[in-house]
PDB file of C-alpha atoms in Angstrom:
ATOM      1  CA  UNK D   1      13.181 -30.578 -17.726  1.00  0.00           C
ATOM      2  CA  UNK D   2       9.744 -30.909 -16.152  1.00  0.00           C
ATOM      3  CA  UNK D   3      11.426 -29.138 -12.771  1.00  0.00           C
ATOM      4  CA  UNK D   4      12.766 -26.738 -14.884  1.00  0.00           C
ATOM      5  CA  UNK D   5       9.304 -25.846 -16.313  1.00  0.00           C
ATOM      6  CA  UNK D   6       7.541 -26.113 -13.096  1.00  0.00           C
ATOM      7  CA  UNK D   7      10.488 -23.715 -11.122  1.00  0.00           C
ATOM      8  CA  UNK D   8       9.634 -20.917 -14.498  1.00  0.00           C
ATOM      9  CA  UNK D   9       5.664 -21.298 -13.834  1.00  0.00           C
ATOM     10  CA  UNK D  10       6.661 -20.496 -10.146  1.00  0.00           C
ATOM     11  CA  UNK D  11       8.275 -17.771 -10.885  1.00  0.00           C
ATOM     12  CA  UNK D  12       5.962 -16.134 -13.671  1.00  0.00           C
ATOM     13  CA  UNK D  13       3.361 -16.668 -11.064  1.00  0.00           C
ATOM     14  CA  UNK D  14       5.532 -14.588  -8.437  1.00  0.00           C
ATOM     15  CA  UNK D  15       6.337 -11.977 -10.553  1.00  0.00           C
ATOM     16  CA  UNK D  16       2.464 -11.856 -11.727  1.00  0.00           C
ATOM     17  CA  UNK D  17       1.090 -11.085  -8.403  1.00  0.00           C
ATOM     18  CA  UNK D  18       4.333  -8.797  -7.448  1.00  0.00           C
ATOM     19  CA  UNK D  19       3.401  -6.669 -10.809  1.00  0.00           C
ATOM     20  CA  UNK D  20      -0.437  -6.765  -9.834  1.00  0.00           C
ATOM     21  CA  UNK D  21       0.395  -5.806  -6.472  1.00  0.00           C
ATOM     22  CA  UNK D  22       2.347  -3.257  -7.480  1.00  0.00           C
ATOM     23  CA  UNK D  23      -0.461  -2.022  -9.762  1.00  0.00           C
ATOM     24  CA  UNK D  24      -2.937  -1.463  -6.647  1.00  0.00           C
ATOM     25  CA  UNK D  25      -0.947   0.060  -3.979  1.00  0.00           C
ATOM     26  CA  UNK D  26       0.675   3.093  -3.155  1.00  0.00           C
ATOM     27  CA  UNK D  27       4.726   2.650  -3.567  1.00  0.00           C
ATOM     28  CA  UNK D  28       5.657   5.451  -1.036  1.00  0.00           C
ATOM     29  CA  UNK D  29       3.093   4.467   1.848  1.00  0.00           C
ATOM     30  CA  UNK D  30       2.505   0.891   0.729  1.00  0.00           C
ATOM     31  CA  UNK D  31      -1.342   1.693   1.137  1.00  0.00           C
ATOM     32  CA  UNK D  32      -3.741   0.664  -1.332  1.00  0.00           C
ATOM     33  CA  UNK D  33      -4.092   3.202  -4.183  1.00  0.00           C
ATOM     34  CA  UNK D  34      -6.761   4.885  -6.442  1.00  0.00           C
ATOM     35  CA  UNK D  35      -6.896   2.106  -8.716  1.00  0.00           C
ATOM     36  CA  UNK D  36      -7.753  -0.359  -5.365  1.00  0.00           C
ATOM     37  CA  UNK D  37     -10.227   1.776  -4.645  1.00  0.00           C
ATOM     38  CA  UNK D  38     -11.983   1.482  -7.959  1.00  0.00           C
ATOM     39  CA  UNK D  39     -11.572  -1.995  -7.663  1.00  0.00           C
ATOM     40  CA  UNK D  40     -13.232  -2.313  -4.058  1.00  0.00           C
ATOM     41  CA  UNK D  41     -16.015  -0.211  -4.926  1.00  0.00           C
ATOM     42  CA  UNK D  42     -16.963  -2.777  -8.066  1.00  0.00           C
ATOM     43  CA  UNK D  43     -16.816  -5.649  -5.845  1.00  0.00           C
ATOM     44  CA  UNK D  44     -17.396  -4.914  -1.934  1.00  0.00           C
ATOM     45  CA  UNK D  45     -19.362  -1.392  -1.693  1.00  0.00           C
ATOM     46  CA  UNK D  46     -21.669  -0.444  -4.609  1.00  0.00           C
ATOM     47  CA  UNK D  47     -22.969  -4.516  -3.433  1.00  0.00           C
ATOM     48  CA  UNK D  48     -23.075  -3.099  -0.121  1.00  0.00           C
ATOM     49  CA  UNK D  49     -25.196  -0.293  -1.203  1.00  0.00           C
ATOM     50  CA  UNK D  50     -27.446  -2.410  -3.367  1.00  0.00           C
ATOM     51  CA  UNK D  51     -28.157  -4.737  -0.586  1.00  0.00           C
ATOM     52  CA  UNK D  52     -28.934  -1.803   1.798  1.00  0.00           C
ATOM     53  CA  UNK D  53     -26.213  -1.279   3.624  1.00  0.00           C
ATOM     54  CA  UNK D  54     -24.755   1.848   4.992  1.00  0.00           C
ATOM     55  CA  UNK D  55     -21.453   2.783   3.385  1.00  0.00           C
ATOM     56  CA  UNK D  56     -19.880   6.325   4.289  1.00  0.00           C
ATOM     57  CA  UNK D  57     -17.088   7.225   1.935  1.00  0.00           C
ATOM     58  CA  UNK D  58     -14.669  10.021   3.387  1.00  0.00           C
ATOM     59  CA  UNK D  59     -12.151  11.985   1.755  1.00  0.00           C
ATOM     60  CA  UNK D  60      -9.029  13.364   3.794  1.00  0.00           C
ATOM     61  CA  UNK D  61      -6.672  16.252   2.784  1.00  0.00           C
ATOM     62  CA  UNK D  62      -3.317  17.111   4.322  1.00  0.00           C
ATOM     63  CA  UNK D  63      -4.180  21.094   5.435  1.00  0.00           C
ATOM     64  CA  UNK D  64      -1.552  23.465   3.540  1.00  0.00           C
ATOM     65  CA  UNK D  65       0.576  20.652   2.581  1.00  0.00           C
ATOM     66  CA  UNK D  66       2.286  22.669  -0.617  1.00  0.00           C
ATOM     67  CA  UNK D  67       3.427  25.271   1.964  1.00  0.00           C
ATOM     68  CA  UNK D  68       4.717  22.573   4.544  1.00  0.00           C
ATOM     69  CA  UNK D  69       6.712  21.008   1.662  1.00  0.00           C
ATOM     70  CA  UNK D  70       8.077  24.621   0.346  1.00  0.00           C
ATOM     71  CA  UNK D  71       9.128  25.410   4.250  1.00  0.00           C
ATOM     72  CA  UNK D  72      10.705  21.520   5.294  1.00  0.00           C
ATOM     73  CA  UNK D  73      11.704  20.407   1.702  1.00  0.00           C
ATOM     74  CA  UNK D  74      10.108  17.090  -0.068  1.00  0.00           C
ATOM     75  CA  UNK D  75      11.792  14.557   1.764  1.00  0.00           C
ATOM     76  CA  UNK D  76      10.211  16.153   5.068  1.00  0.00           C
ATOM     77  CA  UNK D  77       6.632  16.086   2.889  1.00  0.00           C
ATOM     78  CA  UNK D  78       6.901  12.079   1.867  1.00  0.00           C
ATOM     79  CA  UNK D  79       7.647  11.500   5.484  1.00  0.00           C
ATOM     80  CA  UNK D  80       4.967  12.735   6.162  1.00  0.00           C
ATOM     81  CA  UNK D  81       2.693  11.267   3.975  1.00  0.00           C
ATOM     82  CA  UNK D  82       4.053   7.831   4.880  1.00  0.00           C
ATOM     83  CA  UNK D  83       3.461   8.716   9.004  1.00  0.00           C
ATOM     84  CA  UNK D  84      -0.546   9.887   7.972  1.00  0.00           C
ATOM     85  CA  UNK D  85      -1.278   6.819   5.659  1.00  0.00           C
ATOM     86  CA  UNK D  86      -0.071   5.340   9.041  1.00  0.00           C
ATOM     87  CA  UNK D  87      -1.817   6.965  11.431  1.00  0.00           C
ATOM     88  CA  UNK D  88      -4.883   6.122   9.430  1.00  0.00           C
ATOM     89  CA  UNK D  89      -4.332   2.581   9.034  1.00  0.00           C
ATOM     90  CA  UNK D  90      -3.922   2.371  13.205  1.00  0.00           C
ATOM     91  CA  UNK D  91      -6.591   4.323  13.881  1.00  0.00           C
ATOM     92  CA  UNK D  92      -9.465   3.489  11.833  1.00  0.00           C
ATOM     93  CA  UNK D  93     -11.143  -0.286  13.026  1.00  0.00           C
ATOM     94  CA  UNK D  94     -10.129  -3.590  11.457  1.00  0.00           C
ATOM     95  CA  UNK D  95     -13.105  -3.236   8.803  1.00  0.00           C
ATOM     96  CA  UNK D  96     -12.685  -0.190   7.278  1.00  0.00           C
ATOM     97  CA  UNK D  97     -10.120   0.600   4.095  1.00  0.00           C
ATOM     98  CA  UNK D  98      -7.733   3.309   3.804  1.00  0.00           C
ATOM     99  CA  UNK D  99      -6.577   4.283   0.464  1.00  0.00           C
ATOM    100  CA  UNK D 100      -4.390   6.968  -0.762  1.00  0.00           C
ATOM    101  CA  UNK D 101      -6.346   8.880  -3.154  1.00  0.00           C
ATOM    102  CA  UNK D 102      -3.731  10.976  -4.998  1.00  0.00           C
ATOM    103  CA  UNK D 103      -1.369  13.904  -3.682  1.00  0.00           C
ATOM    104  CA  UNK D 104      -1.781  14.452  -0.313  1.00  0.00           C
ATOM    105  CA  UNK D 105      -5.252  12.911  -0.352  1.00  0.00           C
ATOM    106  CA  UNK D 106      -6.861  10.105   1.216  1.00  0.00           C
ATOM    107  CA  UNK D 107      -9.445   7.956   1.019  1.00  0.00           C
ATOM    108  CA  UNK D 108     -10.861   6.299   3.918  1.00  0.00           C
ATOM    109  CA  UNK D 109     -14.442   3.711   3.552  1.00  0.00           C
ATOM    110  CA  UNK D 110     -16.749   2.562   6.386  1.00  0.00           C
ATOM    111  CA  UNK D 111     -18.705  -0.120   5.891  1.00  0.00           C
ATOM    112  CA  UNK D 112     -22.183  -0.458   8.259  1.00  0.00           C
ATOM    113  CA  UNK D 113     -21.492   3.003   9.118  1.00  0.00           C
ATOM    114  CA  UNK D 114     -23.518   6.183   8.690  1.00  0.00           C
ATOM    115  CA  UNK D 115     -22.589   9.426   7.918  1.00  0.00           C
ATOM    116  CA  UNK D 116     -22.909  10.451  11.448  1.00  0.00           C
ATOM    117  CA  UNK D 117     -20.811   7.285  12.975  1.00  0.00           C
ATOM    118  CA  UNK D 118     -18.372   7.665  10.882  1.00  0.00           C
ATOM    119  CA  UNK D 119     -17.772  11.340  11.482  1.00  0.00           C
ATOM    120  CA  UNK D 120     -17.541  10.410  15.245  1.00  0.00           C
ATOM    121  CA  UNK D 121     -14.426   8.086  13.769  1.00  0.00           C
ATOM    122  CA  UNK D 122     -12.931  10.488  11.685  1.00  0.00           C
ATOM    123  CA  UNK D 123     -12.221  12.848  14.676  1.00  0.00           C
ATOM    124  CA  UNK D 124     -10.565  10.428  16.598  1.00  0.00           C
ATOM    125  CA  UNK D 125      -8.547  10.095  13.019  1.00  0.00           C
ATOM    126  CA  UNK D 126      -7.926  13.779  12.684  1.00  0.00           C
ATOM    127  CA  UNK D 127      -6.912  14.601  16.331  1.00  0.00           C
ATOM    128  CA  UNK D 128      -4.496  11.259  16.487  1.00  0.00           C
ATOM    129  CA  UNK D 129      -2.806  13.282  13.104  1.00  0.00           C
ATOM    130  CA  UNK D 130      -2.518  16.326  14.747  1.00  0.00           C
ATOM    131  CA  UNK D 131      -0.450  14.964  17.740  1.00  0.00           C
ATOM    132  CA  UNK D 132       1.250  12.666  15.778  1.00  0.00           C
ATOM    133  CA  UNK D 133       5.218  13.570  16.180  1.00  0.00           C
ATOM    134  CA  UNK D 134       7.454  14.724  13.245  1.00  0.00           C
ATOM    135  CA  UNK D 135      10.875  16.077  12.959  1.00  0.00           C
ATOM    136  CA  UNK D 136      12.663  17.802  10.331  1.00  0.00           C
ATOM    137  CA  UNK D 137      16.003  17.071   8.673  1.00  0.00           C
ATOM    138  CA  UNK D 138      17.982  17.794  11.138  1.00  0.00           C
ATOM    139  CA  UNK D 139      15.717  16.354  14.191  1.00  0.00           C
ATOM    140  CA  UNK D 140      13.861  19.599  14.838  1.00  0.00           C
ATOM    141  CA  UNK D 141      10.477  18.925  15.580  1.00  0.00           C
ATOM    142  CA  UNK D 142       8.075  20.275  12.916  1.00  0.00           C
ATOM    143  CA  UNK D 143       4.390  20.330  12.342  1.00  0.00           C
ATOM    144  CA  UNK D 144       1.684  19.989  14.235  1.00  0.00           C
ATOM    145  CA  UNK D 145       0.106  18.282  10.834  1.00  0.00           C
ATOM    146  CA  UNK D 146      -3.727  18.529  10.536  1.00  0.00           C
ATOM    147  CA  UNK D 147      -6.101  17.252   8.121  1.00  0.00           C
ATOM    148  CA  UNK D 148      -9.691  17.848   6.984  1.00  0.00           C
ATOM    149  CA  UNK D 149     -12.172  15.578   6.202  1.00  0.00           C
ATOM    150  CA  UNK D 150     -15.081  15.375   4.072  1.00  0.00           C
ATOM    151  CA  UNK D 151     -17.941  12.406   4.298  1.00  0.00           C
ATOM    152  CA  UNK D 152     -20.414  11.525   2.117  1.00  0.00           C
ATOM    153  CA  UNK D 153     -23.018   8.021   2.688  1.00  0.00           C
ATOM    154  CA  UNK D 154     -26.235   6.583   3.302  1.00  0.00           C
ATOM    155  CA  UNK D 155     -28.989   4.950   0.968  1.00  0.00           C
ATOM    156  CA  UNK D 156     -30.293   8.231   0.182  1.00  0.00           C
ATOM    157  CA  UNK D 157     -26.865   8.989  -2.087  1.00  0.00           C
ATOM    158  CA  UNK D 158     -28.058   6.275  -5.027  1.00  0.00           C
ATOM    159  CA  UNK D 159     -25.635   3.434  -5.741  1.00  0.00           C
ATOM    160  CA  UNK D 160     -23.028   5.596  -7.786  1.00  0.00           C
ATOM    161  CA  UNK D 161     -19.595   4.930  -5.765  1.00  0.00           C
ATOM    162  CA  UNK D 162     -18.102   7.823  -8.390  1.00  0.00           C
ATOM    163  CA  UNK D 163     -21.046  10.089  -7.515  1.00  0.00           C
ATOM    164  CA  UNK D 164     -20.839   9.724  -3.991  1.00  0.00           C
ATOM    165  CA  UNK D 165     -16.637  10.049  -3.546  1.00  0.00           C
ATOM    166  CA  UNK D 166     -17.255  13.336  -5.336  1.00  0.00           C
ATOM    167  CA  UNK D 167     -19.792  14.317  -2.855  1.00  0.00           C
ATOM    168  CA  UNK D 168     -17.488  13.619  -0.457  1.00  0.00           C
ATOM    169  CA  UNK D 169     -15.060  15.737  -2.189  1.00  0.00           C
ATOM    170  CA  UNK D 170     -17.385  18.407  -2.094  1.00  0.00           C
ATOM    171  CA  UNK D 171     -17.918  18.217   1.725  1.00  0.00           C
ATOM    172  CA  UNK D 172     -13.751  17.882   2.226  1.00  0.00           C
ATOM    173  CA  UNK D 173     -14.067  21.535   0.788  1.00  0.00           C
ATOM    174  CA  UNK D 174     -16.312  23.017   2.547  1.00  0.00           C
ATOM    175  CA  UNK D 175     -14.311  21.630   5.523  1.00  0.00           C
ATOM    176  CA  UNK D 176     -11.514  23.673   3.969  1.00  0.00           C
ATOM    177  CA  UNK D 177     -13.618  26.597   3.536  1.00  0.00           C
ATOM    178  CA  UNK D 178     -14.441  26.821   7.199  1.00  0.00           C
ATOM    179  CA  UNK D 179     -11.318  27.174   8.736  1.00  0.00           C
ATOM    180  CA  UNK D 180      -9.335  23.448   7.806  1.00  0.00           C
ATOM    181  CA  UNK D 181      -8.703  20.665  10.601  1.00  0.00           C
ATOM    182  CA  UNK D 182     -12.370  19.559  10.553  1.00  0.00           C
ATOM    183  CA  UNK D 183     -14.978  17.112   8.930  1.00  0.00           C
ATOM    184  CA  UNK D 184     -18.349  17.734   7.216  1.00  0.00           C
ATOM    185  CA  UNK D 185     -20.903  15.789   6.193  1.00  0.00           C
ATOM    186  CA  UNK D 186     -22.184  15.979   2.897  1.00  0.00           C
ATOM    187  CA  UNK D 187     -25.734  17.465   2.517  1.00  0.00           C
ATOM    188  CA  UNK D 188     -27.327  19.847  -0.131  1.00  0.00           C
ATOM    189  CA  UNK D 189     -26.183  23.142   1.144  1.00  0.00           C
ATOM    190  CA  UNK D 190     -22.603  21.474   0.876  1.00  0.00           C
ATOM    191  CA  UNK D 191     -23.193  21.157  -2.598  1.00  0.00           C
ATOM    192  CA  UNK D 192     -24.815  24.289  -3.663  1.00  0.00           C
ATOM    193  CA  UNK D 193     -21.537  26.498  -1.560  1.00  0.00           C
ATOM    194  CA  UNK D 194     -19.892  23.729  -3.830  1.00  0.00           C
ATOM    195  CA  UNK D 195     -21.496  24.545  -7.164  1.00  0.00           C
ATOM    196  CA  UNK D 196     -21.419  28.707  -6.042  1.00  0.00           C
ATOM    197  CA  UNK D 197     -17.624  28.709  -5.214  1.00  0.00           C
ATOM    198  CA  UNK D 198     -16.540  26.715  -8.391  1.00  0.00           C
TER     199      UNK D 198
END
């Protein structure tokens, strides 16, 4: 009986961390998700911040992914998000965290990093998408993919993780606004052509 009890507990505790896994990462490209994110900004970067340490958050879009989805189908587009969330994860260093945000959006965090570092990084990121490889259905090649990138970071931000994301957010669309496959950095006029446009 006792085995019996002890094999159950082994099992409730498998399933457990299987369902809370499942809860904080991304089913399609088995990155963390959102809800990670949230999680990791409680406990590793808003103490990051307090304690004075540069954080740059950076928010990625796929460039004109509804139109590459309508043109090579669906099953083209979620290969494609897996191969990004990829090329992310090999790209970035062994300290930073990739997340997907939502959609075709991303979410990467540098930790010790300014604003200006980690735009440095984020081209590397964004020109190792644009030659990454992709075929269609039928083995025809497809693409190039591109992304643009929006970063937001620094001490000067406040210690608002939520605040500072959408900062990012607004930088990733100025990036669009200027032509996509590019990063910005967050600063004020980024927010007012923000504010103005909305």
């Amino acid at each position: 009986m006792m085995g019996s009890q002890v094999a159950t507990a082994v099992v409730a505790a498998s399933t457990h961390e299987a369902t809370e896994r499942d809860a904080h990462y991304d089913a399609l490209t088995e990155i963390p998700n959102r809800r990670q994110l949230a999680r990791d900004s409680a406990e590793r970067f808003l103490p990051a911040l307090a304690s004075g340490r540069s954080v740059a958050f950076t928010m990625i879009d796929i460039d004109h992914f509804k139109r590459f989805n309508d043109e090579f189908g669906h099953k083209i587009g979620d290969v494609t998000l897996q191969k990004v969330a990829q090329v992310l994860l090999n790209t970035v260093r062994t300290n930073d965290f990739v997340y997907r945000y939502g959609g075709e959006e991303f979410m990467i965090v540098f930790l010790d990093t300014t604003p200006e570092e980690a735009m440095a990084l984020m081209d590397r990121v964004r020109n190792a998408v644009a030659r990454m490889p992709l075929t269609g259905a039928n083995g025809e090649p497809v693409g190039p993919v591109t992304i643009s990138a929006g970063i937001a970071g620094g001490a000067n931000l406040g210690l608002d993780c939520d605040a500072i994301i959408k900062l990012a957010d607004d930088a990733l669309y100025q990036s669009k606004w200027s032509g996509r496959n590019r990063v910005t950095i967050f600063d004020e006029d980024v927010s007012e052509t923000t504010r103005l446009a909305a």
